[in-house]
Amino acid sequence: MHKSVKDILDKKKTGQKISVITAYDYTLASLCDKAGVDIMLVGDSAGMVMLGYESTIPVTMDQMVLFTEAVSRARQNSLVVADMPFMSYQASASDAIANSGRLIKAGADAVKLEGGKVVAQTIRAIVETGIPVMGHIGFQPQTTTLAQGYRVQGRTADTARTLIEDAKALEEAGAFSIALEMVTSEVSKIISETVSIPTIGIGSGRFCDGQVLVVHDVLGMYDKLKPKFVKQYLSLSDEITKAVSSYRSEVESAKFPAEENWFTMEKSELERLLKEIGR
Ligand code: KIV
């Protein structure tokens, strides 16, 4: 049986940290699930690391459904949370309910959407249909990129107060957890101590109840952005480039394939064939 929302809530109650990693495809999701992470987040960061967009803004519901289906087919242990892409929940609560329902039908256990107080009513509407929601405050890639670029959030007392109020509003609306992106460590600590639901930090310091990173950053597979908060545990881009270039040069020099990589006919069948075709 895979993890449930209750298991995630219990982790905060018992003081255990929550591990979250993004996943978008069957193969990597199988490996992340096997590694025992608590949550696999089908993030709309898929738009950048899987589809090559400059931001998450172009990502569509159809694309998120496809990624969510692939990840949920791989999952045996983790909770699967899927991101609601830009404009899938902002226009109306009924859009939000219909689109979150599509992600649940695709195999997600919960959805995540960006915003503070302004999306509290939307979150309440989704939760009332029975769908668990993770909030997302601090740096919000779907909108902050347009307005201000990548910026740490909560450096001043005023912005910090807004973040704390946003977190409380999401908890009151029924969110089961809140992602805190690029929030100062001091403010993340206050929020984590103020709300009873788990906070999941990305670039928000060690006082959050859990941490999330993009799997391509952890594995060193995406070189376009290298934020300070990322810890790279492998350099897969170098390893992959090296492996593919060895393959290319072995194809060019006819070293690959070798005898162990091909199939052969029975000798008698070959002789019969050669006779029949006159060779
Ligand atoms: O889309 C994403 O990957 C995210 C996380 C990094 C929080 O929203």
PDB file of C-alpha atoms and ligand atoms in Angstrom:
ATOM      1  CA  MET A   1       0.000   0.000   0.000  1.00  0.00           C
ATOM      2  CA  HIS A   2       1.456   3.392  -0.925  1.00  0.00           C
ATOM      3  CA  LYS A   3       1.755   6.380   1.423  1.00  0.00           C
ATOM      4  CA  SER A   4      -1.335   8.421   2.193  1.00  0.00           C
ATOM      5  CA  VAL A   5      -1.907  12.073   3.036  1.00  0.00           C
ATOM      6  CA  LYS A   6      -2.367  10.953   6.663  1.00  0.00           C
ATOM      7  CA  ASP A   7       1.107   9.350   6.640  1.00  0.00           C
ATOM      8  CA  ILE A   8       2.554  12.703   5.534  1.00  0.00           C
ATOM      9  CA  LEU A   9       0.661  14.615   8.249  1.00  0.00           C
ATOM     10  CA  ASP A  10       1.777  12.054  10.859  1.00  0.00           C
ATOM     11  CA  LYS A  11       5.404  12.656   9.934  1.00  0.00           C
ATOM     12  CA  LYS A  12       5.139  16.273  11.041  1.00  0.00           C
ATOM     13  CA  LYS A  13       3.348  15.250  14.244  1.00  0.00           C
ATOM     14  CA  THR A  14       6.134  12.807  15.108  1.00  0.00           C
ATOM     15  CA  GLY A  15       8.938  15.167  14.080  1.00  0.00           C
ATOM     16  CA  GLN A  16      10.131  13.128  11.075  1.00  0.00           C
ATOM     17  CA  LYS A  17      11.356  14.998   7.985  1.00  0.00           C
ATOM     18  CA  ILE A  18       9.477  14.508   4.692  1.00  0.00           C
ATOM     19  CA  SER A  19      11.399  13.739   1.465  1.00  0.00           C
ATOM     20  CA  VAL A  20       9.942  14.958  -1.823  1.00  0.00           C
ATOM     21  CA  ILE A  21      11.421  14.783  -5.314  1.00  0.00           C
ATOM     22  CA  THR A  22       9.935  15.676  -8.679  1.00  0.00           C
ATOM     23  CA  ALA A  23       9.248  12.920 -11.218  1.00  0.00           C
ATOM     24  CA  TYR A  24       7.774  13.085 -14.709  1.00  0.00           C
ATOM     25  CA  ASP A  25       8.411   9.764 -16.484  1.00  0.00           C
ATOM     26  CA  TYR A  26       7.973   6.060 -15.746  1.00  0.00           C
ATOM     27  CA  THR A  27      11.644   5.049 -15.613  1.00  0.00           C
ATOM     28  CA  LEU A  28      12.975   7.743 -13.267  1.00  0.00           C
ATOM     29  CA  ALA A  29       9.799   7.623 -11.164  1.00  0.00           C
ATOM     30  CA  SER A  30      10.299   3.850 -10.632  1.00  0.00           C
ATOM     31  CA  LEU A  31      13.813   4.542  -9.332  1.00  0.00           C
ATOM     32  CA  CYS A  32      12.736   7.444  -7.071  1.00  0.00           C
ATOM     33  CA  ASP A  33       9.899   5.340  -5.685  1.00  0.00           C
ATOM     34  CA  LYS A  34      12.312   2.447  -5.037  1.00  0.00           C
ATOM     35  CA  ALA A  35      14.609   4.897  -3.203  1.00  0.00           C
ATOM     36  CA  GLY A  36      11.768   5.380  -0.720  1.00  0.00           C
ATOM     37  CA  VAL A  37      10.888   9.080  -1.086  1.00  0.00           C
ATOM     38  CA  ASP A  38       7.676  10.062   0.700  1.00  0.00           C
ATOM     39  CA  ILE A  39       6.233  12.114  -2.165  1.00  0.00           C
ATOM     40  CA  MET A  40       6.835  12.195  -5.914  1.00  0.00           C
ATOM     41  CA  LEU A  41       5.787  15.599  -7.221  1.00  0.00           C
ATOM     42  CA  VAL A  42       4.810  15.731 -10.881  1.00  0.00           C
ATOM     43  CA  GLY A  43       5.898  19.354 -11.043  1.00  0.00           C
ATOM     44  CA  ASP A  44       5.119  21.718 -13.880  1.00  0.00           C
ATOM     45  CA  SER A  45       8.914  22.164 -13.912  1.00  0.00           C
ATOM     46  CA  ALA A  46       8.405  19.318 -16.437  1.00  0.00           C
ATOM     47  CA  GLY A  47       7.867  22.131 -18.939  1.00  0.00           C
ATOM     48  CA  MET A  48      11.500  23.163 -18.542  1.00  0.00           C
ATOM     49  CA  VAL A  49      13.383  19.939 -17.833  1.00  0.00           C
ATOM     50  CA  MET A  50      11.319  17.582 -20.025  1.00  0.00           C
ATOM     51  CA  LEU A  51       9.969  19.847 -22.760  1.00  0.00           C
ATOM     52  CA  GLY A  52      12.624  22.565 -23.029  1.00  0.00           C
ATOM     53  CA  TYR A  53      10.394  25.605 -22.382  1.00  0.00           C
ATOM     54  CA  GLU A  54      11.996  28.712 -20.854  1.00  0.00           C
ATOM     55  CA  SER A  55       9.467  28.716 -17.998  1.00  0.00           C
ATOM     56  CA  THR A  56       6.516  26.719 -16.641  1.00  0.00           C
ATOM     57  CA  ILE A  57       3.974  29.075 -18.210  1.00  0.00           C
ATOM     58  CA  PRO A  58       3.329  27.184 -21.500  1.00  0.00           C
ATOM     59  CA  VAL A  59       2.612  23.870 -19.722  1.00  0.00           C
ATOM     60  CA  THR A  60      -0.876  22.498 -20.490  1.00  0.00           C
ATOM     61  CA  MET A  61      -3.296  20.228 -18.656  1.00  0.00           C
ATOM     62  CA  ASP A  62      -2.911  17.564 -21.359  1.00  0.00           C
ATOM     63  CA  GLN A  63       0.846  17.487 -20.783  1.00  0.00           C
ATOM     64  CA  MET A  64       0.422  17.278 -16.994  1.00  0.00           C
ATOM     65  CA  VAL A  65      -2.059  14.414 -17.402  1.00  0.00           C
ATOM     66  CA  LEU A  66       0.458  12.483 -19.509  1.00  0.00           C
ATOM     67  CA  PHE A  67       3.304  12.981 -16.996  1.00  0.00           C
ATOM     68  CA  THR A  68       1.008  12.121 -14.069  1.00  0.00           C
ATOM     69  CA  GLU A  69      -0.137   8.879 -15.731  1.00  0.00           C
ATOM     70  CA  ALA A  70       3.490   7.827 -16.320  1.00  0.00           C
ATOM     71  CA  VAL A  71       4.553   8.552 -12.725  1.00  0.00           C
ATOM     72  CA  SER A  72       1.538   6.903 -11.141  1.00  0.00           C
ATOM     73  CA  ARG A  73       2.103   3.743 -13.204  1.00  0.00           C
ATOM     74  CA  ALA A  74       5.604   3.584 -11.652  1.00  0.00           C
ATOM     75  CA  ARG A  75       4.652   4.284  -8.051  1.00  0.00           C
ATOM     76  CA  GLN A  76       4.378   1.572  -5.433  1.00  0.00           C
ATOM     77  CA  ASN A  77       5.362   3.386  -2.237  1.00  0.00           C
ATOM     78  CA  SER A  78       5.224   7.187  -2.543  1.00  0.00           C
ATOM     79  CA  LEU A  79       2.333   9.630  -2.500  1.00  0.00           C
ATOM     80  CA  VAL A  80       1.894  11.232  -5.955  1.00  0.00           C
ATOM     81  CA  VAL A  81       1.139  14.967  -6.051  1.00  0.00           C
ATOM     82  CA  ALA A  82       0.548  16.644  -9.439  1.00  0.00           C
ATOM     83  CA  ASP A  83       0.959  20.334 -10.259  1.00  0.00           C
ATOM     84  CA  MET A  84      -1.944  22.338 -11.648  1.00  0.00           C
ATOM     85  CA  PRO A  85      -0.406  24.238 -14.600  1.00  0.00           C
ATOM     86  CA  PHE A  86      -0.751  27.985 -15.258  1.00  0.00           C
ATOM     87  CA  MET A  87      -4.370  28.997 -16.024  1.00  0.00           C
ATOM     88  CA  SER A  88      -5.825  25.618 -15.066  1.00  0.00           C
ATOM     89  CA  TYR A  89      -7.240  27.025 -11.793  1.00  0.00           C
ATOM     90  CA  GLN A  90      -7.015  30.831 -11.894  1.00  0.00           C
ATOM     91  CA  ALA A  91     -10.102  31.653 -13.993  1.00  0.00           C
ATOM     92  CA  SER A  92     -12.772  29.956 -11.875  1.00  0.00           C
ATOM     93  CA  ALA A  93     -13.356  27.451  -9.089  1.00  0.00           C
ATOM     94  CA  SER A  94     -15.196  25.209 -11.535  1.00  0.00           C
ATOM     95  CA  ASP A  95     -12.118  25.108 -13.839  1.00  0.00           C
ATOM     96  CA  ALA A  96     -10.023  24.292 -10.776  1.00  0.00           C
ATOM     97  CA  ILE A  97     -12.304  21.440  -9.702  1.00  0.00           C
ATOM     98  CA  ALA A  98     -12.565  19.973 -13.212  1.00  0.00           C
ATOM     99  CA  ASN A  99      -8.812  20.170 -13.831  1.00  0.00           C
ATOM    100  CA  SER A 100      -7.810  18.800 -10.443  1.00  0.00           C
ATOM    101  CA  GLY A 101     -10.251  15.948 -11.094  1.00  0.00           C
ATOM    102  CA  ARG A 102      -8.429  15.176 -14.366  1.00  0.00           C
ATOM    103  CA  LEU A 103      -5.108  14.855 -12.505  1.00  0.00           C
ATOM    104  CA  ILE A 104      -6.680  12.571  -9.896  1.00  0.00           C
ATOM    105  CA  LYS A 105      -8.168  10.391 -12.673  1.00  0.00           C
ATOM    106  CA  ALA A 106      -4.662  10.278 -14.195  1.00  0.00           C
ATOM    107  CA  GLY A 107      -3.410   8.682 -10.958  1.00  0.00           C
ATOM    108  CA  ALA A 108      -2.402  11.558  -8.630  1.00  0.00           C
ATOM    109  CA  ASP A 109      -3.370  11.378  -4.949  1.00  0.00           C
ATOM    110  CA  ALA A 110      -3.331  15.149  -4.526  1.00  0.00           C
ATOM    111  CA  VAL A 111      -2.756  18.340  -6.512  1.00  0.00           C
ATOM    112  CA  LYS A 112      -0.562  21.386  -5.921  1.00  0.00           C
ATOM    113  CA  LEU A 113      -1.265  24.950  -6.933  1.00  0.00           C
ATOM    114  CA  GLU A 114       0.526  28.259  -6.491  1.00  0.00           C
ATOM    115  CA  GLY A 115      -0.686  31.275  -4.534  1.00  0.00           C
ATOM    116  CA  GLY A 116      -1.480  32.603  -1.079  1.00  0.00           C
ATOM    117  CA  LYS A 117      -4.690  34.207   0.189  1.00  0.00           C
ATOM    118  CA  VAL A 118      -5.897  34.845  -3.377  1.00  0.00           C
ATOM    119  CA  VAL A 119      -6.293  31.122  -4.064  1.00  0.00           C
ATOM    120  CA  ALA A 120      -7.649  30.156  -0.625  1.00  0.00           C
ATOM    121  CA  GLN A 121     -11.271  29.981  -1.861  1.00  0.00           C
ATOM    122  CA  THR A 122     -10.189  27.875  -4.848  1.00  0.00           C
ATOM    123  CA  ILE A 123      -8.313  25.490  -2.562  1.00  0.00           C
ATOM    124  CA  ARG A 124     -11.379  25.237  -0.305  1.00  0.00           C
ATOM    125  CA  ALA A 125     -13.562  24.384  -3.324  1.00  0.00           C
ATOM    126  CA  ILE A 126     -11.172  21.618  -4.483  1.00  0.00           C
ATOM    127  CA  VAL A 127     -10.780  20.187  -0.959  1.00  0.00           C
ATOM    128  CA  GLU A 128     -14.582  20.133  -0.555  1.00  0.00           C
ATOM    129  CA  THR A 129     -14.784  17.807  -3.569  1.00  0.00           C
ATOM    130  CA  GLY A 130     -12.515  15.403  -1.648  1.00  0.00           C
ATOM    131  CA  ILE A 131      -9.239  16.177  -3.430  1.00  0.00           C
ATOM    132  CA  PRO A 132      -6.230  16.884  -1.166  1.00  0.00           C
ATOM    133  CA  VAL A 133      -4.317  20.071  -2.047  1.00  0.00           C
ATOM    134  CA  MET A 134      -0.726  21.160  -1.426  1.00  0.00           C
ATOM    135  CA  GLY A 135      -0.302  24.949  -1.466  1.00  0.00           C
ATOM    136  CA  HIS A 136       2.769  26.736  -2.848  1.00  0.00           C
ATOM    137  CA  ILE A 137       3.917  30.151  -1.647  1.00  0.00           C
ATOM    138  CA  GLY A 138       7.096  32.213  -1.699  1.00  0.00           C
ATOM    139  CA  PHE A 139       8.612  32.322  -5.159  1.00  0.00           C
ATOM    140  CA  GLN A 140       5.833  31.233  -7.530  1.00  0.00           C
ATOM    141  CA  PRO A 141       7.283  30.322 -10.938  1.00  0.00           C
ATOM    142  CA  GLN A 142       3.943  30.685 -12.793  1.00  0.00           C
ATOM    143  CA  THR A 143       3.561  34.361 -11.898  1.00  0.00           C
ATOM    144  CA  THR A 144       6.625  35.723 -10.113  1.00  0.00           C
ATOM    145  CA  THR A 145       8.771  35.018 -13.169  1.00  0.00           C
ATOM    146  CA  LEU A 146       6.554  37.389 -15.151  1.00  0.00           C
ATOM    147  CA  ALA A 147       6.554  40.076 -12.460  1.00  0.00           C
ATOM    148  CA  GLN A 148      10.028  40.118 -10.907  1.00  0.00           C
ATOM    149  CA  GLY A 149      12.274  37.278 -12.067  1.00  0.00           C
ATOM    150  CA  TYR A 150      13.849  34.772  -9.666  1.00  0.00           C
ATOM    151  CA  ARG A 151      13.926  36.415  -6.207  1.00  0.00           C
ATOM    152  CA  VAL A 152      14.216  35.289  -2.621  1.00  0.00           C
ATOM    153  CA  GLN A 153      10.948  35.963  -0.792  1.00  0.00           C
ATOM    154  CA  GLY A 154      10.480  37.276   2.747  1.00  0.00           C
ATOM    155  CA  ARG A 155      13.576  39.405   3.208  1.00  0.00           C
ATOM    156  CA  THR A 156      11.643  42.315   4.750  1.00  0.00           C
ATOM    157  CA  ALA A 157       9.275  42.339   7.747  1.00  0.00           C
ATOM    158  CA  ASP A 158       6.346  43.345   5.488  1.00  0.00           C
ATOM    159  CA  THR A 159       6.842  40.585   2.918  1.00  0.00           C
ATOM    160  CA  ALA A 160       7.500  38.106   5.745  1.00  0.00           C
ATOM    161  CA  ARG A 161       4.183  39.021   7.406  1.00  0.00           C
ATOM    162  CA  THR A 162       2.356  38.513   4.104  1.00  0.00           C
ATOM    163  CA  LEU A 163       3.927  35.072   3.706  1.00  0.00           C
ATOM    164  CA  ILE A 164       2.910  34.057   7.238  1.00  0.00           C
ATOM    165  CA  GLU A 165      -0.668  35.264   6.589  1.00  0.00           C
ATOM    166  CA  ASP A 166      -0.714  33.383   3.269  1.00  0.00           C
ATOM    167  CA  ALA A 167       0.397  30.164   4.978  1.00  0.00           C
ATOM    168  CA  LYS A 168      -2.333  30.508   7.621  1.00  0.00           C
ATOM    169  CA  ALA A 169      -4.948  31.182   4.916  1.00  0.00           C
ATOM    170  CA  LEU A 170      -3.933  27.998   3.052  1.00  0.00           C
ATOM    171  CA  GLU A 171      -4.114  25.938   6.238  1.00  0.00           C
ATOM    172  CA  GLU A 172      -7.564  27.366   7.019  1.00  0.00           C
ATOM    173  CA  ALA A 173      -8.700  26.612   3.454  1.00  0.00           C
ATOM    174  CA  GLY A 174      -7.904  22.933   4.041  1.00  0.00           C
ATOM    175  CA  ALA A 175      -4.517  22.467   2.302  1.00  0.00           C
ATOM    176  CA  PHE A 176      -2.696  19.399   3.683  1.00  0.00           C
ATOM    177  CA  SER A 177       0.773  20.877   3.195  1.00  0.00           C
ATOM    178  CA  ILE A 178       2.526  23.940   1.778  1.00  0.00           C
ATOM    179  CA  ALA A 179       5.558  24.172  -0.506  1.00  0.00           C
ATOM    180  CA  LEU A 180       7.769  27.136   0.425  1.00  0.00           C
ATOM    181  CA  GLU A 181       9.965  28.198  -2.480  1.00  0.00           C
ATOM    182  CA  MET A 182      12.984  30.460  -1.949  1.00  0.00           C
ATOM    183  CA  VAL A 183      11.666  31.811   1.347  1.00  0.00           C
ATOM    184  CA  THR A 184      14.225  33.118   3.849  1.00  0.00           C
ATOM    185  CA  SER A 185      15.143  30.548   6.462  1.00  0.00           C
ATOM    186  CA  GLU A 186      13.855  32.736   9.327  1.00  0.00           C
ATOM    187  CA  VAL A 187      10.394  33.084   7.768  1.00  0.00           C
ATOM    188  CA  SER A 188      10.220  29.354   6.878  1.00  0.00           C
ATOM    189  CA  LYS A 189      10.966  28.566  10.528  1.00  0.00           C
ATOM    190  CA  ILE A 190       8.174  30.845  11.758  1.00  0.00           C
ATOM    191  CA  ILE A 191       5.699  29.410   9.222  1.00  0.00           C
ATOM    192  CA  SER A 192       6.674  25.806  10.049  1.00  0.00           C
ATOM    193  CA  GLU A 193       6.123  26.501  13.748  1.00  0.00           C
ATOM    194  CA  THR A 194       2.867  28.408  13.141  1.00  0.00           C
ATOM    195  CA  VAL A 195       0.904  26.030  10.913  1.00  0.00           C
ATOM    196  CA  SER A 196       0.034  22.471  11.907  1.00  0.00           C
ATOM    197  CA  ILE A 197       0.372  21.124   8.346  1.00  0.00           C
ATOM    198  CA  PRO A 198       3.809  20.180   6.927  1.00  0.00           C
ATOM    199  CA  THR A 199       5.910  22.755   5.085  1.00  0.00           C
ATOM    200  CA  ILE A 200       8.002  21.442   2.202  1.00  0.00           C
ATOM    201  CA  GLY A 201      10.922  23.726   1.410  1.00  0.00           C
ATOM    202  CA  ILE A 202      12.847  24.324  -1.783  1.00  0.00           C
ATOM    203  CA  GLY A 203      15.607  26.845  -1.190  1.00  0.00           C
ATOM    204  CA  SER A 204      13.949  27.701   2.124  1.00  0.00           C
ATOM    205  CA  GLY A 205      16.383  26.329   4.695  1.00  0.00           C
ATOM    206  CA  ARG A 206      16.452  23.468   7.144  1.00  0.00           C
ATOM    207  CA  PHE A 207      13.561  24.373   9.417  1.00  0.00           C
ATOM    208  CA  CYS A 208      10.905  23.220   6.947  1.00  0.00           C
ATOM    209  CA  ASP A 209       9.185  19.915   7.750  1.00  0.00           C
ATOM    210  CA  GLY A 210      10.372  18.449   4.454  1.00  0.00           C
ATOM    211  CA  GLN A 211      12.452  19.234   1.389  1.00  0.00           C
ATOM    212  CA  VAL A 212      11.781  19.034  -2.335  1.00  0.00           C
ATOM    213  CA  LEU A 213      14.227  19.207  -5.238  1.00  0.00           C
ATOM    214  CA  VAL A 214      13.869  18.752  -8.979  1.00  0.00           C
ATOM    215  CA  VAL A 215      15.150  15.257  -9.819  1.00  0.00           C
ATOM    216  CA  HIS A 216      17.184  16.541 -12.800  1.00  0.00           C
ATOM    217  CA  ASP A 217      19.045  18.905 -10.432  1.00  0.00           C
ATOM    218  CA  VAL A 218      19.735  16.130  -7.907  1.00  0.00           C
ATOM    219  CA  LEU A 219      21.124  13.905 -10.669  1.00  0.00           C
ATOM    220  CA  GLY A 220      22.991  16.695 -12.463  1.00  0.00           C
ATOM    221  CA  MET A 221      21.049  16.341 -15.725  1.00  0.00           C
ATOM    222  CA  TYR A 222      19.859  19.926 -16.365  1.00  0.00           C
ATOM    223  CA  ASP A 223      22.583  22.504 -16.833  1.00  0.00           C
ATOM    224  CA  LYS A 224      20.546  25.591 -17.794  1.00  0.00           C
ATOM    225  CA  LEU A 225      19.846  26.744 -14.223  1.00  0.00           C
ATOM    226  CA  LYS A 226      21.980  26.062 -11.137  1.00  0.00           C
ATOM    227  CA  PRO A 227      20.328  27.714  -8.154  1.00  0.00           C
ATOM    228  CA  LYS A 228      22.373  28.031  -4.942  1.00  0.00           C
ATOM    229  CA  PHE A 229      19.875  25.883  -3.031  1.00  0.00           C
ATOM    230  CA  VAL A 230      20.365  22.790  -5.203  1.00  0.00           C
ATOM    231  CA  LYS A 231      22.572  19.961  -4.020  1.00  0.00           C
ATOM    232  CA  GLN A 232      23.752  17.849  -6.933  1.00  0.00           C
ATOM    233  CA  TYR A 233      24.360  14.219  -5.913  1.00  0.00           C
ATOM    234  CA  LEU A 234      25.555  12.983  -9.339  1.00  0.00           C
ATOM    235  CA  SER A 235      26.874  14.455 -12.617  1.00  0.00           C
ATOM    236  CA  LEU A 236      24.695  12.469 -14.984  1.00  0.00           C
ATOM    237  CA  SER A 237      24.963  14.934 -17.894  1.00  0.00           C
ATOM    238  CA  ASP A 238      28.716  14.269 -18.085  1.00  0.00           C
ATOM    239  CA  GLU A 239      28.213  10.519 -17.668  1.00  0.00           C
ATOM    240  CA  ILE A 240      25.458  10.408 -20.309  1.00  0.00           C
ATOM    241  CA  THR A 241      27.410  12.516 -22.807  1.00  0.00           C
ATOM    242  CA  LYS A 242      30.456  10.268 -22.291  1.00  0.00           C
ATOM    243  CA  ALA A 243      28.412   7.068 -22.722  1.00  0.00           C
ATOM    244  CA  VAL A 244      26.587   8.278 -25.848  1.00  0.00           C
ATOM    245  CA  SER A 245      29.805   9.509 -27.408  1.00  0.00           C
ATOM    246  CA  SER A 246      31.449   6.077 -26.799  1.00  0.00           C
ATOM    247  CA  TYR A 247      28.420   4.474 -28.470  1.00  0.00           C
ATOM    248  CA  ARG A 248      28.675   6.864 -31.442  1.00  0.00           C
ATOM    249  CA  SER A 249      32.363   6.199 -31.951  1.00  0.00           C
ATOM    250  CA  GLU A 250      31.894   2.392 -31.674  1.00  0.00           C
ATOM    251  CA  VAL A 251      29.151   2.565 -34.324  1.00  0.00           C
ATOM    252  CA  GLU A 252      31.413   4.624 -36.572  1.00  0.00           C
ATOM    253  CA  SER A 253      34.348   2.225 -36.129  1.00  0.00           C
ATOM    254  CA  ALA A 254      32.072  -0.862 -36.481  1.00  0.00           C
ATOM    255  CA  LYS A 255      33.138  -2.051 -32.998  1.00  0.00           C
ATOM    256  CA  PHE A 256      29.437  -2.152 -32.057  1.00  0.00           C
ATOM    257  CA  PRO A 257      27.502  -4.381 -32.473  1.00  0.00           C
ATOM    258  CA  ALA A 258      29.681  -7.351 -31.532  1.00  0.00           C
ATOM    259  CA  GLU A 259      28.750 -11.015 -31.846  1.00  0.00           C
ATOM    260  CA  GLU A 260      27.028 -11.081 -28.435  1.00  0.00           C
ATOM    261  CA  ASN A 261      24.643  -8.339 -29.635  1.00  0.00           C
ATOM    262  CA  TRP A 262      23.218 -10.045 -32.724  1.00  0.00           C
ATOM    263  CA  PHE A 263      21.035 -13.055 -33.599  1.00  0.00           C
ATOM    264  CA  THR A 264      21.836 -15.920 -35.969  1.00  0.00           C
ATOM    265  CA  MET A 265      19.993 -18.551 -38.046  1.00  0.00           C
ATOM    266  CA  GLU A 266      20.409 -22.334 -37.761  1.00  0.00           C
ATOM    267  CA  LYS A 267      23.231 -23.348 -40.157  1.00  0.00           C
ATOM    268  CA  SER A 268      20.926 -25.758 -42.038  1.00  0.00           C
ATOM    269  CA  GLU A 269      18.277 -23.042 -42.487  1.00  0.00           C
ATOM    270  CA  LEU A 270      20.883 -20.630 -43.823  1.00  0.00           C
ATOM    271  CA  GLU A 271      22.155 -23.218 -46.309  1.00  0.00           C
ATOM    272  CA  ARG A 272      18.585 -23.921 -47.479  1.00  0.00           C
ATOM    273  CA  LEU A 273      17.946 -20.193 -47.912  1.00  0.00           C
ATOM    274  CA  LEU A 274      21.170 -19.564 -49.856  1.00  0.00           C
ATOM    275  CA  LYS A 275      20.334 -22.475 -52.171  1.00  0.00           C
ATOM    276  CA  GLU A 276      16.813 -21.191 -52.729  1.00  0.00           C
ATOM    277  CA  ILE A 277      17.953 -17.683 -53.606  1.00  0.00           C
ATOM    278  CA  GLY A 278      20.840 -18.943 -55.715  1.00  0.00           C
ATOM    279  CA  ARG A 279      23.812 -17.652 -53.700  1.00  0.00           C
TER     280      ARG A 279
HETATM  281  O1  KIV B   1       7.244  22.365 -10.483  1.00  0.00           O
HETATM  282  C1  KIV B   1       7.995  22.060  -9.549  1.00  0.00           C
HETATM  283  O2  KIV B   1       8.937  21.301  -9.707  1.00  0.00           O
HETATM  284  C2  KIV B   1       7.717  22.636  -8.236  1.00  0.00           C
HETATM  285  C3  KIV B   1       8.659  22.386  -7.109  1.00  0.00           C
HETATM  286  C4  KIV B   1      10.047  22.586  -7.378  1.00  0.00           C
HETATM  287  C5  KIV B   1       8.201  22.905  -5.808  1.00  0.00           C
HETATM  288  O3  KIV B   1       6.732  23.274  -8.088  1.00  0.00           O
END
